[in-house]
């Protein structure tokens, strides 16, 4: 069986500038933190980030100049930490394009990609300015004459997902909420898994229902203990509230954010290996 | 009566709006709806089905997290659904209640979570509506809550309509709106809130006066249940 | 919490004549055998049966006069037992309408129902006579001009699923392949679970990922040990090859089939309780 | 050479068509494809990804069932996908090989699994095409197999086109067809099969003669691997 293990540096190096990158997890939880930091270190540019609800990942990639567009339904740190200030600055200055979605239209775009169809109908959206702003078109149902909005397929060039356990063939076990990770793994052209630990795949055979990501969809597997940091990774670790508080405090100001990135991320200080 | 904490009043008022047997959903950044759903289950709606963005179905959290996407909200769930499953549930008309909020809310109960100023080049880029543009028209009842009640929140004109739809009630620190014939009407004022104060804080015209009912304050049973559901006062976190 | 347990007789009695009934399982495996037999006993009429790949269930419901239409991609017993003879007879005589699908269009119709949209695009179908025969329409993608077939939503009035374990609230654990059971549970207006055994739901809390059917979608739970018979129910029982061989032998002839149904099903002889 | 059992010849010929690294799928009633995929993995395609209708991904069955939807085909799988997932895989162009069959097959490699006679009132209602109408146009390569090779199977004109698409090869007890420019051409005759016999058994015109290559018979390594993959001869079950 193919051994798909590689280093984080090599896995991220394969992502071209301008790629459409889907990131797993949701807000403060089980995001691929180590991979996002490596993207910053490798100074990727012009990325489109796809996620239903982003937080530190989207904010950092905006601050570091890696992102050109954000396709998401929500970008913020939730109650504890408030708004995504670097994302705000980048969008308000025009440096980054906010491709606003309802979370359900991100899912619809991924579903169309997964099913190999050009568009996916989605319920609702009526009365919202979003379809006009995003160019989402309503079609007439040829069977019932009802009208329904359709969202174009959204195919990520790469999905980066952090899981608790993976085997060398890319089978990935997610403990707890799967968020949109499984949809992203199916929709993307390439899939990078970072995993808290690599295990023998034989250990998955007793309960394959627990394996969220089938290995045959995965291209690269990276062992990354603590690789969700500063996101939570249940049951191993909570989100790093002190670190996120420090980030939000500097994210508002470009120079402060850059200094933070240089010290904490590029230099690697304060970023667990 | 004015010594009722607004987070207690809001949590209780929101819980009272939920019925046993209803499917009730909240998403990210929703401490008050989380508390309200669990409180209603404890009080008068034991068969309420509490659903949240973690994909938990009727979880029994050991403690309440501040992040409402927190894995703590999975504790005790017996099945695991996805956010996509929950949107689908609403899409096919089987979600009874969705809790949503807005940075701006207009007199029709429409919300703006997208941008202040011109949408293409906003003066303030907001977080976005998350699921609201899909949920508001499809959920059977939408309950809006907002911990700020001022003229910057309750506006005559939204800068952008992020979502519109089946709004039933709006709960604020000052009182409750009910939506009738597509317009928000004042249903009740919380204890100690004057009609003038409410009118002053609302950016669109509202009929409010001495005849406007007062929201019944939380009774002992409600307060006791609230303390046991939310001993750490997570609901308060929304007030910063 | 609501206790949804009831008897098989009561659960089936709630199904009106003419209902659209989705049946779980696939060909010889994990079909709701006991429920299908109860449908025959209660002499339901005019049913539309929805399934990707049916076998004994579809064949019997055709022989017993319960089915008016079959919406399926495949109806047959696979290699061991050959064709579904009663289904053949019923369709060839015009007594039952074969609403032929590709299995993927059954899934597409269920997906549209699940998502609350009027239609679902489906890849492929090009070059097939099926779209013309079934009236499946191709739409032009408003974004790319590509053409894609769309299938109308198919909402079952009831889904009947047999699972290995359920709790009184309707949470259902499926061991092994889930087939289209989860889609049917989401798409149907009502869901009836028959379960090999009823367990305390607390036993599901350690691994909710193993629970395929969320209880809140379920209306009735029936304890039915051996309730898949004569279908297989892994790991408890294989399909009953001797019984299915006997059925296929009589299914070809109306009188022989009726005599078999009277003796083995209506009288209950040879049908495990 | 004529003492080669047709099921052995077909299983080996089908296995030879599969390459390491390919994703390969079969559905219901497919003993020969099941055996062929496992045989190819054993022989020359260790990294072939064997997928089947049970949702197994690279299972290692302890025994081979006659029903190819049997739970026995899940043994050893490390993940579980659904049939819907597998159709989606094909729909987005990521399924390399789909094994399909037909009661009727025409010279373009199109199949009929629906009905003999008028579709609306058939003389024989057939089982239906299962996934084929969706898979044939979307899978990168479709390999058809049929254990009967006669003029009732290989026909000039289908009574109904259940599916059409990316047919690459057709494997029968008499030989192999390859599809070039949209038409089935004879690629090879199995050992002991005469050009006349093949032409006689085929209902559409085929170019076949003394120059037509002979399918290499199963070699010792192939036969040994086949015996170990399918010790009970499940492949033979398709021959009734």
Tab-separated table of N, CA, C and O in Angstrom, chain D residues 186-189 193-199 206-214:
chain	number	residue	atom	x	y	z
D	186	UNK	N	-12.878	-6.664	-32.459
D	186	UNK	CA	-12.361	-7.861	-31.800
D	186	UNK	C	-10.877	-7.639	-31.484
D	186	UNK	O	-10.085	-7.326	-32.381
D	187	UNK	N	-10.526	-7.755	-30.208
D	187	UNK	CA	-9.128	-7.562	-29.828
D	187	UNK	C	-8.392	-8.896	-29.812
D	187	UNK	O	-7.261	-8.999	-30.276
D	188	UNK	N	-9.070	-9.914	-29.268
D	188	UNK	CA	-8.442	-11.245	-29.266
D	188	UNK	C	-9.501	-12.323	-29.055
D	188	UNK	O	-10.586	-12.054	-28.521
D	189	UNK	N	-9.183	-13.508	-29.501
D	189	UNK	CA	-10.033	-14.685	-29.290
D	189	UNK	C	-9.379	-15.533	-28.207
D	189	UNK	O	-8.154	-15.702	-28.192
D	193	UNK	N	-10.948	-20.793	-29.561
D	193	UNK	CA	-12.137	-20.196	-30.176
D	193	UNK	C	-11.800	-19.836	-31.620
D	193	UNK	O	-10.829	-19.112	-31.876
D	194	UNK	N	-12.612	-20.331	-32.549
D	194	UNK	CA	-12.324	-20.063	-33.962
D	194	UNK	C	-12.947	-18.739	-34.379
D	194	UNK	O	-13.974	-18.331	-33.826
D	195	UNK	N	-12.359	-18.060	-35.339
D	195	UNK	CA	-12.954	-16.825	-35.864
D	195	UNK	C	-14.407	-17.051	-36.299
D	195	UNK	O	-15.262	-16.210	-36.040
D	196	UNK	N	-14.664	-18.187	-36.890
D	196	UNK	CA	-16.031	-18.470	-37.366
D	196	UNK	C	-16.993	-18.538	-36.178
D	196	UNK	O	-18.084	-17.971	-36.213
D	197	UNK	N	-16.569	-19.248	-35.143
D	197	UNK	CA	-17.433	-19.400	-33.959
D	197	UNK	C	-17.727	-18.034	-33.349
D	197	UNK	O	-18.859	-17.727	-32.963
D	198	UNK	N	-16.694	-17.183	-33.292
D	198	UNK	CA	-16.870	-15.858	-32.705
D	198	UNK	C	-17.829	-15.030	-33.562
D	198	UNK	O	-18.775	-14.425	-33.054
D	199	UNK	N	-17.633	-15.069	-34.885
D	199	UNK	CA	-18.483	-14.294	-35.804
D	199	UNK	C	-19.923	-14.790	-35.713
D	199	UNK	O	-20.862	-14.001	-35.627
D	206	UNK	N	-18.364	-8.143	-37.322
D	206	UNK	CA	-17.061	-7.976	-36.691
D	206	UNK	C	-15.977	-8.450	-37.655
D	206	UNK	O	-16.168	-9.407	-38.400
D	207	UNK	N	-14.854	-7.748	-37.635
D	207	UNK	CA	-13.697	-8.167	-38.433
D	207	UNK	C	-12.896	-9.152	-37.600
D	207	UNK	O	-12.292	-8.778	-36.587
D	208	UNK	N	-12.939	-10.419	-37.967
D	208	UNK	CA	-12.224	-11.443	-37.229
D	208	UNK	C	-11.754	-12.502	-38.222
D	208	UNK	O	-12.453	-12.809	-39.194
D	209	UNK	N	-10.544	-12.988	-38.017
D	209	UNK	CA	-10.010	-13.974	-38.960
D	209	UNK	C	-8.777	-14.635	-38.404
D	209	UNK	O	-8.460	-14.475	-37.208
D	210	UNK	N	-8.084	-15.345	-39.239
D	210	UNK	CA	-6.883	-16.065	-38.793
D	210	UNK	C	-5.845	-15.135	-38.180
D	210	UNK	O	-5.076	-15.511	-37.293
D	211	UNK	N	-5.877	-13.859	-38.637
D	211	UNK	CA	-4.871	-12.900	-38.144
D	211	UNK	C	-5.239	-12.361	-36.766
D	211	UNK	O	-4.439	-11.700	-36.106
D	212	UNK	N	-6.469	-12.630	-36.330
D	212	UNK	CA	-6.899	-12.115	-35.023
D	212	UNK	C	-6.061	-12.740	-33.905
D	212	UNK	O	-5.917	-13.970	-33.869
D	213	UNK	N	-5.495	-11.902	-33.023
D	213	UNK	CA	-4.647	-12.447	-31.955
D	213	UNK	C	-5.420	-13.390	-31.032
D	213	UNK	O	-6.642	-13.332	-30.949
D	214	UNK	N	-4.680	-14.270	-30.391
D	214	UNK	CA	-5.261	-15.168	-29.399
D	214	UNK	C	-4.959	-14.608	-28.007
D	214	UNK	O	-3.833	-14.158	-27.742
